[in-house]
Amino acid sequence: MGTHRSGSMQRTASGVALAFLAAALVTGCSGGDGSAESASDGGSPSASASASPSETASVQPTASGGSTATPSGSESPLPDDWRPQEPTVLATGQKVPDDYEPATLEHPARNVPKPVMPEEAKNETEAGAQAFLNYRLAAQWYAFQTGDTSLISAATSPSCDRCTKQYERIEERFGGDSWMAGGYETAQILPNSFVKRASSEYTAPIQATSSGFLEIKNGRIDSRQLPYDSDKLLDVTLVYQNGAWVYITASPRGSL
């Protein structure tokens, strides 16, 4: 992996940061305390191709300043052989089967378990909302692993244009010689914070975590998102209608 010149590094990182800001997050974020990095020289993903399949409400200086634009050598905060940690149990409580194979540079993930929505996720309660968020994040991970965005799309309001565009980007990253790895996130509603607004939407601050992800093309890492963990980044908005929760969006903490 070649080292970018300073100007190229800044353009690449800025493009990724803008892409993250234009994306639509699981919990509402993918970016947060981590930073996005391009691993290709001259062929780095554009803002429309390299965005995180999750939305972000905040990008830290490392994502917008260009200092970590290349994951090779001493300039990288992660070693070249870093891989996102995949779950052994999904947030829904489903055990990941023993025959599951994480994606590698040679092949996409295999035998990926399909998330099942728990019954509790159908209740208009805080516990039901949490169970729904757990399912939606598992559905997002499934999309990262397989390119199949049908589950995450069904749990998301069609009014979220950024989400729709993001799912299209995930689909575009799969096929032939390209796929993704990682993408597992969690969102825990903070205690005593679940509020129903006058609009009938529910808004709650969350503790958001991500294992990070890789985009792989032609047998090499095309770009990657670093892990993050923050309880100060995002508020999630949901609505309960027709006996089911629907994800609306995630916003910077306190912006609603």
Coordinates of N, CA and C in Angstrom, one line a residue:
M1 N 0.8 -1.2 0.0 CA 0.0 0.0 0.0 C 0.9 1.2 0.0
G2 N 0.7 2.1 -1.0 CA 1.6 3.3 -1.1 C 1.2 4.4 -0.1
T3 N 2.1 5.3 0.2 CA 1.8 6.4 1.0 C 1.4 7.6 0.2
H4 N 0.3 8.2 0.6 CA -0.2 9.4 -0.1 C 0.6 10.6 0.2
R5 N 0.7 11.5 -0.8 CA 1.2 12.8 -0.5 C 0.3 13.6 0.4
S6 N 0.8 14.6 1.1 CA 0.0 15.3 2.1 C -1.3 15.8 1.5
G7 N -1.3 16.5 0.3 CA -2.5 17.1 -0.3 C -3.5 16.0 -0.6
S8 N -3.0 14.9 -1.2 CA -3.8 13.8 -1.6 C -4.5 13.2 -0.4
M9 N -3.7 13.1 0.7 CA -4.3 12.5 2.0 C -5.4 13.4 2.5
Q10 N -5.2 14.7 2.4 CA -6.3 15.6 3.0 C -7.5 15.5 2.1
R11 N -7.4 15.4 0.8 CA -8.5 15.3 -0.1 C -9.3 14.0 0.1
T12 N -8.5 12.9 0.3 CA -9.2 11.6 0.5 C -9.9 11.6 1.8
A13 N -9.3 12.1 2.9 CA -9.9 12.0 4.2 C -11.1 13.0 4.2
S14 N -11.0 14.1 3.6 CA -12.1 15.1 3.6 C -13.3 14.5 2.8
G15 N -13.0 13.8 1.7 CA -14.1 13.2 1.0 C -14.8 12.1 1.8
V16 N -14.0 11.3 2.5 CA -14.6 10.3 3.4 C -15.4 10.9 4.5
A17 N -14.9 12.0 5.1 CA -15.6 12.6 6.1 C -17.0 13.2 5.6
L18 N -17.0 13.8 4.5 CA -18.2 14.3 3.9 C -19.2 13.2 3.6
A19 N -18.6 12.0 3.1 CA -19.4 10.9 2.9 C -20.1 10.4 4.1
F20 N -19.3 10.4 5.2 CA -19.9 9.9 6.5 C -21.0 10.9 6.9
L21 N -20.8 12.2 6.8 CA -21.8 13.1 7.2 C -23.0 13.0 6.3
A22 N -22.9 12.5 5.1 CA -24.1 12.3 4.2 C -24.7 11.0 4.4
A23 N -24.1 10.1 5.2 CA -24.7 8.8 5.3 C -25.8 8.7 6.3
A24 N -26.3 7.4 6.5 CA -27.4 7.3 7.5 C -27.1 6.1 8.4
L25 N -26.9 6.4 9.7 CA -26.4 5.4 10.7 C -27.4 4.4 11.2
V26 N -26.9 3.3 11.6 CA -27.7 2.2 12.2 C -28.3 2.8 13.5
T27 N -27.5 3.0 14.4 CA -27.9 3.7 15.5 C -28.0 5.1 15.1
G28 N -27.5 5.4 14.0 CA -27.5 6.7 13.5 C -26.1 7.2 13.3
C29 N -25.1 6.3 13.6 CA -23.7 6.8 13.4 C -22.8 5.7 13.1
S30 N -21.8 6.1 12.3 CA -20.7 5.3 12.1 C -19.6 6.3 11.8
G31 N -18.8 6.5 12.6 CA -17.8 7.6 12.5 C -17.4 7.9 13.9
G32 N -18.1 8.7 14.5 CA -18.0 9.0 15.9 C -16.5 9.2 16.3
D33 N -16.1 8.4 17.2 CA -14.7 8.6 17.7 C -13.7 7.9 16.9
G34 N -14.1 7.2 15.9 CA -13.2 6.6 15.0 C -12.9 7.5 13.8
S35 N -12.1 7.0 12.9 CA -11.9 7.8 11.6 C -11.9 6.8 10.5
A36 N -12.2 7.4 9.3 CA -12.2 6.6 8.1 C -10.9 6.7 7.4
E37 N -10.4 5.6 6.8 CA -9.2 5.7 6.1 C -9.3 5.1 4.7
S38 N -8.7 5.7 3.7 CA -8.6 5.1 2.4 C -7.3 4.3 2.3
A39 N -7.4 3.1 1.7 CA -6.2 2.3 1.6 C -5.7 2.2 0.2
S40 N -6.3 3.0 -0.7 CA -5.9 2.9 -2.1 C -5.3 4.2 -2.5
D41 N -4.3 4.2 -3.4 CA -3.6 5.4 -3.9 C -4.1 5.7 -5.3
G42 N -4.7 6.8 -5.4 CA -5.2 7.3 -6.7 C -6.5 6.7 -7.1
G43 N -7.0 5.6 -6.4 CA -8.2 5.0 -6.7 C -9.1 4.9 -5.4
S44 N -8.9 5.8 -4.5 CA -9.7 5.8 -3.3 C -11.1 6.0 -3.5
P45 N -12.0 5.4 -2.7 CA -13.5 5.5 -3.0 C -13.9 7.0 -2.9
S46 N -14.9 7.3 -3.7 CA -15.4 8.6 -3.7 C -16.4 8.8 -2.5
A47 N -16.9 10.0 -2.3 CA -17.8 10.2 -1.2 C -19.1 9.3 -1.4
S48 N -19.4 9.0 -2.6 CA -20.6 8.2 -2.7 C -20.4 6.7 -2.6
A49 N -19.1 6.3 -2.7 CA -18.8 4.9 -2.7 C -18.2 4.4 -1.4
S50 N -17.6 5.3 -0.6 CA -16.8 4.9 0.5 C -17.5 5.2 1.8
A51 N -18.7 5.8 1.8 CA -19.3 6.1 3.1 C -19.6 4.9 3.9
S52 N -19.6 5.1 5.2 CA -20.0 4.1 6.1 C -21.4 3.7 5.9
P53 N -21.8 2.4 5.9 CA -23.2 2.0 5.7 C -24.0 2.4 7.0
S54 N -23.4 3.2 7.8 CA -24.2 3.7 9.0 C -24.1 5.2 8.9
E55 N -25.0 5.9 9.6 CA -25.0 7.3 9.5 C -24.1 7.9 10.6
T56 N -23.5 9.0 10.4 CA -22.7 9.6 11.5 C -23.2 11.0 11.8
A57 N -23.1 11.4 13.1 CA -23.5 12.7 13.5 C -22.3 13.5 13.8
S58 N -21.1 12.9 13.9 CA -19.9 13.7 14.3 C -18.7 13.0 13.7
V59 N -17.8 13.7 13.2 CA -16.5 13.2 12.7 C -15.4 13.9 13.4
Q60 N -14.6 13.2 14.1 CA -13.5 13.8 14.8 C -12.4 14.3 13.9
P61 N -11.4 15.1 14.4 CA -10.4 15.6 13.6 C -9.6 14.7 12.7
T62 N -9.4 13.4 13.2 CA -8.7 12.5 12.4 C -9.4 12.1 11.1
A63 N -10.7 12.3 11.1 CA -11.5 11.9 9.9 C -11.5 13.1 8.9
S64 N -11.3 14.3 9.4 CA -11.5 15.5 8.5 C -10.1 16.1 8.3
G65 N -9.1 15.8 9.1 CA -7.8 16.5 8.9 C -6.8 15.8 8.0
G66 N -7.0 14.5 7.7 CA -6.2 13.8 6.8 C -5.0 13.1 7.4
S67 N -4.8 13.2 8.7 CA -3.6 12.6 9.3 C -3.5 11.1 9.4
T68 N -4.7 10.5 9.2 CA -4.7 9.0 9.2 C -5.3 8.5 7.9
A69 N -5.0 9.2 6.8 CA -5.6 8.8 5.5 C -5.1 7.5 5.0
T70 N -3.9 7.1 5.4 CA -3.4 5.8 4.9 C -3.2 4.8 6.0
P71 N -3.6 3.5 5.9 CA -3.5 2.6 6.9 C -2.2 1.8 6.8
S72 N -1.2 2.3 6.2 CA 0.0 1.6 6.0 C 1.2 2.2 6.7
G73 N 2.0 1.4 7.4 CA 3.2 1.9 8.1 C 2.9 2.7 9.3
S74 N 3.9 3.5 9.8 CA 3.8 4.1 11.1 C 2.8 5.2 11.1
E75 N 2.3 5.7 10.0 CA 1.3 6.7 10.1 C -0.1 6.2 10.4
S76 N -0.3 4.9 10.4 CA -1.6 4.3 10.7 C -1.8 4.0 12.2
P77 N -3.0 4.3 12.7 CA -3.3 4.0 14.1 C -3.6 2.5 14.3
L78 N -3.7 1.7 13.2 CA -4.0 0.3 13.3 C -2.9 -0.4 12.4
P79 N -2.6 -1.6 12.8 CA -1.6 -2.4 11.9 C -2.3 -2.8 10.6
D80 N -1.5 -3.1 9.6 CA -2.0 -3.4 8.3 C -2.9 -4.7 8.3
D81 N -2.6 -5.6 9.3 CA -3.4 -6.8 9.3 C -4.6 -6.7 10.2
W82 N -5.0 -5.5 10.7 CA -6.1 -5.4 11.5 C -7.4 -5.8 10.8
R83 N -8.3 -6.5 11.6 CA -9.6 -6.9 11.1 C -10.6 -6.6 12.1
P84 N -11.8 -6.2 11.7 CA -12.9 -5.9 12.7 C -13.2 -7.2 13.4
Q85 N -13.6 -7.0 14.7 CA -14.0 -8.2 15.5 C -15.5 -8.5 15.2
E86 N -15.7 -9.7 14.8 CA -17.1 -10.2 14.5 C -17.7 -10.7 15.7
P87 N -19.1 -10.6 15.8 CA -19.7 -11.1 17.1 C -19.8 -12.6 17.1
T88 N -19.9 -13.1 18.3 CA -20.3 -14.6 18.5 C -21.7 -14.8 18.8
V89 N -22.3 -13.7 19.3 CA -23.8 -13.7 19.6 C -24.3 -12.3 19.1
L90 N -25.4 -12.3 18.4 CA -26.0 -11.1 17.9 C -26.7 -10.4 19.0
A91 N -27.0 -9.1 18.9 CA -27.7 -8.3 19.9 C -29.1 -8.9 20.2
T92 N -29.6 -9.6 19.2 CA -30.9 -10.2 19.3 C -30.9 -11.5 20.2
G93 N -29.7 -11.9 20.6 CA -29.5 -13.1 21.4 C -29.2 -14.3 20.6
Q94 N -29.2 -14.2 19.2 CA -28.9 -15.3 18.4 C -27.5 -15.7 18.4
K95 N -27.1 -16.9 18.6 CA -25.7 -17.4 18.5 C -25.3 -17.5 17.1
V96 N -24.1 -16.9 16.8 CA -23.6 -17.0 15.5 C -23.1 -18.5 15.3
P97 N -23.5 -19.1 14.2 CA -23.2 -20.6 14.1 C -21.7 -20.8 13.9
D98 N -21.3 -22.0 14.2 CA -19.9 -22.4 14.1 C -19.4 -22.4 12.7
D99 N -20.3 -22.6 11.7 CA -19.8 -22.6 10.3 C -19.7 -21.2 9.7
Y100 N -20.0 -20.2 10.5 CA -19.9 -18.8 9.9 C -18.4 -18.5 9.7
E101 N -18.1 -18.0 8.5 CA -16.8 -17.6 8.2 C -16.7 -16.1 7.9
P102 N -16.0 -15.3 8.7 CA -15.8 -13.9 8.4 C -15.2 -13.7 7.0
A103 N -15.5 -12.5 6.5 CA -14.9 -12.1 5.2 C -13.3 -12.0 5.3
T104 N -12.7 -12.4 4.2 CA -11.2 -12.2 4.2 C -10.9 -11.5 2.9
L105 N -9.6 -11.3 2.6 CA -9.2 -10.7 1.3 C -9.5 -11.6 0.2
E106 N -9.8 -12.8 0.4 CA -10.0 -13.8 -0.7 C -11.5 -14.1 -0.9
H107 N -12.3 -13.9 0.1 CA -13.8 -14.2 -0.1 C -14.6 -13.4 0.8
P108 N -15.9 -13.2 0.5 CA -16.8 -12.5 1.4 C -17.2 -13.5 2.5
A109 N -18.0 -13.0 3.5 CA -18.4 -13.8 4.6 C -19.3 -14.9 4.1
R110 N -19.2 -16.1 4.8 CA -20.0 -17.2 4.4 C -20.8 -17.7 5.6
N111 N -22.0 -18.3 5.3 CA -22.9 -18.8 6.3 C -23.3 -17.8 7.4
V112 N -23.7 -16.6 6.9 CA -24.0 -15.5 7.8 C -25.4 -15.7 8.3
P113 N -25.6 -15.7 9.7 CA -26.9 -15.9 10.2 C -27.9 -14.8 9.9
K114 N -29.1 -15.1 9.6 CA -30.1 -14.1 9.3 C -30.8 -13.7 10.6
P115 N -30.8 -12.4 11.0 CA -31.4 -12.0 12.2 C -32.9 -12.2 12.2
V116 N -33.4 -12.5 13.4 CA -34.9 -12.7 13.6 C -35.3 -11.7 14.6
M117 N -36.4 -10.9 14.3 CA -36.9 -9.9 15.3 C -37.5 -10.6 16.5
P118 N -37.1 -10.3 17.7 CA -37.7 -10.8 18.9 C -39.1 -10.3 19.1
E119 N -39.9 -11.1 19.8 CA -41.3 -10.6 20.0 C -41.3 -9.4 20.8
E120 N -40.4 -9.2 21.8 CA -40.4 -8.0 22.6 C -40.2 -6.7 21.8
A121 N -39.6 -6.8 20.6 CA -39.3 -5.7 19.8 C -40.6 -5.1 19.2
K122 N -41.7 -5.8 19.4 CA -43.0 -5.4 18.8 C -43.9 -4.6 19.8
N123 N -43.3 -4.4 21.1 CA -44.0 -3.7 22.1 C -43.7 -2.3 22.2
E124 N -44.7 -1.4 22.5 CA -44.4 0.0 22.6 C -44.0 0.3 24.0
T125 N -42.8 -0.1 24.3 CA -42.2 0.1 25.6 C -40.8 0.5 25.4
E126 N -40.1 0.9 26.4 CA -38.7 1.2 26.3 C -37.9 -0.1 26.0
A127 N -38.3 -1.2 26.7 CA -37.6 -2.5 26.4 C -37.9 -2.9 25.0
G128 N -39.1 -2.6 24.5 CA -39.4 -3.0 23.1 C -38.6 -2.2 22.1
A129 N -38.4 -0.9 22.4 CA -37.6 0.0 21.6 C -36.2 -0.5 21.6
Q130 N -35.6 -0.9 22.7 CA -34.3 -1.4 22.8 C -34.1 -2.7 22.0
A131 N -35.1 -3.6 22.2 CA -35.1 -4.8 21.4 C -35.1 -4.6 19.9
F132 N -35.9 -3.6 19.5 CA -36.0 -3.2 18.1 C -34.6 -2.7 17.6
L133 N -34.0 -1.8 18.4 CA -32.7 -1.3 18.0 C -31.7 -2.4 17.9
N134 N -31.7 -3.4 18.8 CA -30.8 -4.5 18.7 C -31.0 -5.3 17.4
Y135 N -32.3 -5.5 17.1 CA -32.6 -6.2 15.8 C -32.1 -5.4 14.6
R136 N -32.4 -4.1 14.6 CA -32.0 -3.3 13.5 C -30.5 -3.3 13.3
L137 N -29.7 -3.3 14.3 CA -28.3 -3.3 14.2 C -27.8 -4.6 13.7
A138 N -28.5 -5.7 14.2 CA -28.1 -7.0 13.6 C -28.4 -7.1 12.2
A139 N -29.5 -6.5 11.7 CA -29.9 -6.4 10.3 C -28.9 -5.6 9.5
Q140 N -28.4 -4.6 10.1 CA -27.4 -3.8 9.5 C -26.1 -4.6 9.3
W141 N -25.7 -5.3 10.3 CA -24.5 -6.2 10.2 C -24.7 -7.2 9.1
Y142 N -25.9 -7.8 9.0 CA -26.2 -8.7 8.0 C -26.0 -8.1 6.6
A143 N -26.4 -6.8 6.5 CA -26.2 -6.1 5.2 C -24.7 -6.0 4.9
F144 N -23.9 -5.6 5.9 CA -22.5 -5.4 5.7 C -21.9 -6.8 5.3
Q145 N -22.4 -7.8 5.8 CA -21.8 -9.2 5.6 C -22.2 -9.8 4.2
T146 N -23.4 -9.4 3.8 CA -24.0 -10.1 2.6 C -24.3 -9.2 1.4
G147 N -24.5 -7.9 1.7 CA -24.9 -7.0 0.6 C -26.5 -7.0 0.5
D148 N -27.1 -7.8 1.4 CA -28.6 -7.9 1.4 C -29.1 -6.8 2.4
T149 N -29.7 -5.8 1.8 CA -30.2 -4.7 2.7 C -31.7 -4.8 2.9
S150 N -32.4 -5.8 2.6 CA -33.8 -5.9 2.7 C -34.3 -5.8 4.2
L151 N -33.6 -6.4 5.1 CA -34.0 -6.4 6.5 C -33.8 -5.0 7.1
I152 N -32.7 -4.4 6.9 CA -32.5 -3.1 7.4 C -33.4 -2.0 6.8
S153 N -33.7 -2.2 5.5 CA -34.6 -1.3 4.8 C -36.0 -1.4 5.4
A154 N -36.5 -2.6 5.7 CA -37.8 -2.8 6.2 C -38.0 -2.2 7.6
A155 N -36.9 -2.1 8.3 CA -37.0 -1.5 9.7 C -36.8 0.0 9.7
T156 N -36.6 0.6 8.6 CA -36.3 2.0 8.5 C -37.3 2.8 7.7
S157 N -37.7 4.0 8.1 CA -38.7 4.8 7.4 C -38.2 5.2 6.1
P158 N -39.0 5.1 5.0 CA -38.6 5.5 3.7 C -38.4 7.0 3.6
S159 N -38.8 7.8 4.6 CA -38.5 9.2 4.7 C -37.0 9.5 4.9
C160 N -36.3 8.5 5.3 CA -34.8 8.7 5.6 C -34.1 8.5 4.3
D161 N -34.0 9.6 3.5 CA -33.3 9.5 2.2 C -31.9 9.1 2.3
R162 N -31.2 9.6 3.4 CA -29.8 9.3 3.6 C -29.6 7.8 3.8
C163 N -30.6 7.2 4.5 CA -30.5 5.8 4.8 C -30.7 5.0 3.5
T164 N -31.6 5.4 2.6 CA -31.9 4.7 1.4 C -30.6 4.8 0.5
K165 N -30.0 5.9 0.4 CA -28.8 6.1 -0.4 C -27.7 5.2 0.2
Q166 N -27.6 5.1 1.5 CA -26.6 4.3 2.1 C -26.7 2.9 1.8
Y167 N -28.0 2.4 1.8 CA -28.2 1.0 1.5 C -27.9 0.7 0.1
E168 N -28.1 1.6 -0.8 CA -27.7 1.5 -2.2 C -26.2 1.3 -2.3
R169 N -25.5 2.1 -1.5 CA -24.0 2.0 -1.5 C -23.5 0.7 -1.0
I170 N -24.2 0.1 0.0 CA -23.8 -1.2 0.4 C -23.9 -2.2 -0.7
E171 N -25.1 -2.2 -1.3 CA -25.4 -3.1 -2.4 C -24.3 -3.0 -3.5
E172 N -23.9 -1.7 -3.8 CA -23.0 -1.5 -4.9 C -21.6 -2.1 -4.5
R173 N -21.3 -2.2 -3.2 CA -20.0 -2.7 -2.8 C -19.9 -4.2 -2.9
F174 N -21.0 -4.9 -3.2 CA -20.9 -6.3 -3.3 C -21.1 -6.8 -4.7
G175 N -20.3 -7.8 -5.0 CA -20.4 -8.4 -6.3 C -19.1 -8.5 -7.0
G176 N -18.8 -9.7 -7.6 CA -17.5 -9.9 -8.3 C -16.4 -9.8 -7.3
D177 N -15.5 -8.8 -7.5 CA -14.3 -8.8 -6.7 C -14.4 -7.8 -5.5
S178 N -15.6 -7.4 -5.1 CA -15.7 -6.5 -4.0 C -16.7 -6.9 -2.9
W179 N -16.4 -6.7 -1.7 CA -17.3 -7.0 -0.6 C -16.9 -6.2 0.7
M180 N -17.5 -6.5 1.8 CA -17.2 -5.8 3.0 C -17.0 -6.8 4.2
A181 N -16.4 -6.3 5.2 CA -16.1 -7.1 6.4 C -16.4 -6.2 7.6
G182 N -16.9 -6.9 8.7 CA -17.1 -6.1 10.0 C -18.5 -5.4 9.9
G183 N -18.6 -4.2 10.5 CA -19.8 -3.5 10.5 C -20.7 -3.8 11.7
Y184 N -20.2 -4.5 12.7 CA -21.1 -4.8 13.9 C -21.1 -3.6 14.8
E185 N -22.3 -3.1 15.2 CA -22.5 -2.0 16.1 C -23.5 -2.3 17.1
T186 N -23.5 -1.6 18.2 CA -24.5 -1.7 19.3 C -25.0 -0.3 19.6
A187 N -26.2 -0.3 20.2 CA -26.8 1.0 20.6 C -27.6 0.7 21.9
Q188 N -27.2 1.3 23.0 CA -27.8 1.1 24.3 C -28.5 2.4 24.7
I189 N -29.8 2.4 24.8 CA -30.5 3.5 25.3 C -30.1 3.9 26.7
L190 N -29.7 5.1 27.0 CA -29.2 5.5 28.3 C -30.3 5.5 29.3
P191 N -30.0 5.2 30.6 CA -31.1 5.1 31.6 C -31.9 6.4 31.7
N192 N -33.1 6.3 32.0 CA -34.1 7.4 32.3 C -34.0 8.5 31.3
S193 N -34.0 8.1 30.0 CA -33.9 9.1 28.9 C -34.9 8.9 27.8
F194 N -35.7 7.9 27.8 CA -36.6 7.5 26.8 C -37.8 8.5 26.8
V195 N -38.0 9.3 25.8 CA -39.0 10.4 25.8 C -39.8 10.4 24.6
K196 N -41.1 10.5 24.8 CA -42.1 10.6 23.7 C -42.3 12.1 23.4
R197 N -42.1 12.5 22.2 CA -42.3 13.9 21.9 C -43.7 14.2 21.4
A198 N -44.0 15.5 21.3 CA -45.4 15.9 20.9 C -45.7 15.4 19.6
S199 N -44.7 15.1 18.7 CA -45.0 14.6 17.4 C -45.3 13.1 17.4
S200 N -45.3 12.5 18.6 CA -45.5 11.0 18.8 C -44.2 10.2 18.5
E201 N -43.2 10.9 18.1 CA -41.9 10.2 17.9 C -41.2 10.0 19.3
Y202 N -40.4 9.0 19.4 CA -39.6 8.8 20.6 C -38.2 9.1 20.3
T203 N -37.5 9.9 21.2 CA -36.1 10.2 21.0 C -35.4 9.8 22.3
A204 N -34.2 9.2 22.1 CA -33.4 8.7 23.2 C -31.9 8.8 22.9
P205 N -31.1 9.3 23.8 CA -29.6 9.2 23.7 C -29.2 7.8 23.8
I206 N -28.1 7.5 23.1 CA -27.6 6.1 23.2 C -26.1 6.0 23.4
Q207 N -25.7 4.9 24.0 CA -24.3 4.6 24.0 C -24.0 3.8 22.7
A208 N -23.2 4.3 21.8 CA -23.0 3.7 20.5 C -21.6 3.1 20.4
T209 N -21.5 1.9 19.9 CA -20.2 1.3 19.7 C -20.2 0.7 18.3
S210 N -19.0 0.6 17.7 CA -18.8 0.0 16.4 C -17.5 -0.8 16.4
S211 N -17.5 -2.0 15.8 CA -16.3 -2.8 15.7 C -15.4 -2.3 14.5
G212 N -15.9 -1.3 13.7 CA -15.2 -0.9 12.5 C -15.6 -1.8 11.3
F213 N -15.1 -1.4 10.2 CA -15.4 -2.3 9.0 C -14.3 -2.1 8.0
L214 N -14.3 -3.0 7.0 CA -13.4 -2.9 5.9 C -14.2 -3.0 4.6
E215 N -13.7 -2.3 3.5 CA -14.2 -2.5 2.2 C -13.1 -3.1 1.4
I216 N -13.4 -4.2 0.8 CA -12.3 -5.0 0.1 C -12.6 -5.1 -1.4
K217 N -11.6 -4.8 -2.2 CA -11.8 -4.9 -3.6 C -10.5 -5.4 -4.3
N218 N -10.6 -6.3 -5.2 CA -9.5 -6.9 -5.9 C -8.5 -7.5 -4.9
G219 N -8.9 -8.1 -3.9 CA -8.1 -8.8 -3.0 C -7.3 -7.9 -2.0
R220 N -7.7 -6.6 -1.9 CA -6.9 -5.8 -1.0 C -7.9 -4.8 -0.3
I221 N -7.5 -4.2 0.8 CA -8.4 -3.3 1.6 C -8.5 -2.0 0.8
D222 N -9.7 -1.6 0.4 CA -9.9 -0.4 -0.3 C -10.1 0.8 0.6
S223 N -10.8 0.6 1.7 CA -10.9 1.6 2.8 C -11.4 0.9 4.1
R224 N -11.3 1.7 5.2 CA -11.7 1.1 6.4 C -12.1 2.1 7.4
Q225 N -13.0 1.7 8.3 CA -13.5 2.6 9.4 C -13.1 2.0 10.7
L226 N -12.5 2.9 11.5 CA -11.9 2.4 12.8 C -13.1 2.2 13.8
P227 N -12.8 1.4 14.8 CA -13.9 1.2 15.9 C -14.1 2.5 16.7
Y228 N -15.2 2.5 17.4 CA -15.5 3.7 18.3 C -16.4 3.2 19.4
D229 N -16.5 4.0 20.4 CA -17.3 3.8 21.6 C -17.6 5.1 22.2
S230 N -18.9 5.5 22.2 CA -19.2 6.8 22.7 C -20.6 6.9 23.3
D231 N -20.8 7.5 24.4 CA -22.1 7.7 25.0 C -22.6 9.2 24.9
K232 N -21.8 9.9 24.1 CA -22.1 11.4 24.0 C -22.4 11.8 22.5
L233 N -22.5 10.9 21.6 CA -22.5 11.2 20.2 C -23.9 11.4 19.7
L234 N -24.8 10.5 19.9 CA -26.1 10.5 19.2 C -27.4 10.4 20.0
D235 N -28.4 10.9 19.4 CA -29.8 10.7 19.8 C -30.5 9.9 18.7
V236 N -31.2 8.9 19.0 CA -32.0 8.1 18.1 C -33.5 8.5 18.1
T237 N -34.1 8.6 17.0 CA -35.5 8.8 16.9 C -36.2 7.7 16.2
L238 N -37.3 7.2 16.9 CA -38.1 6.1 16.5 C -39.6 6.5 16.5
V239 N -40.4 5.8 15.8 CA -41.8 6.0 15.9 C -42.5 4.6 16.0
Y240 N -43.6 4.5 16.8 CA -44.3 3.3 16.9 C -45.6 3.5 16.1
Q241 N -45.8 2.7 15.1 CA -47.0 2.8 14.3 C -47.5 1.4 13.7
N242 N -48.8 1.2 13.7 CA -49.3 0.0 13.2 C -48.7 -1.2 13.9
G243 N -48.5 -1.1 15.2 CA -48.0 -2.2 15.9 C -46.6 -2.6 15.8
A244 N -45.8 -1.6 15.3 CA -44.3 -1.9 15.1 C -43.5 -0.6 15.2
W245 N -42.3 -0.8 15.6 CA -41.3 0.3 15.6 C -40.7 0.5 14.2
V246 N -40.4 1.8 14.0 CA -39.8 2.2 12.7 C -38.7 3.2 13.1
Y247 N -37.5 2.9 12.5 CA -36.4 3.8 12.7 C -36.5 5.0 11.9
I248 N -36.4 6.2 12.5 CA -36.5 7.5 11.7 C -35.2 8.1 11.3
T249 N -34.3 8.3 12.4 CA -33.0 8.9 12.1 C -32.2 8.9 13.4
A250 N -31.0 9.3 13.3 CA -30.1 9.6 14.4 C -29.5 11.0 14.2
S251 N -29.4 11.8 15.3 CA -29.0 13.1 15.2 C -27.9 13.4 16.2
P252 N -27.1 14.5 16.0 CA -26.1 14.9 17.0 C -26.8 15.1 18.4
R253 N -26.2 14.7 19.4 CA -26.8 14.8 20.8 C -27.4 16.2 21.1
G254 N -28.6 16.2 21.4 CA -29.3 17.4 21.8 C -29.7 18.3 20.7
S255 N -29.6 17.9 19.5 CA -29.9 18.8 18.4 C -31.4 18.9 18.1
L256 N -32.2 17.9 18.5 CA -33.7 17.9 18.3 C -34.4 18.8 19.3

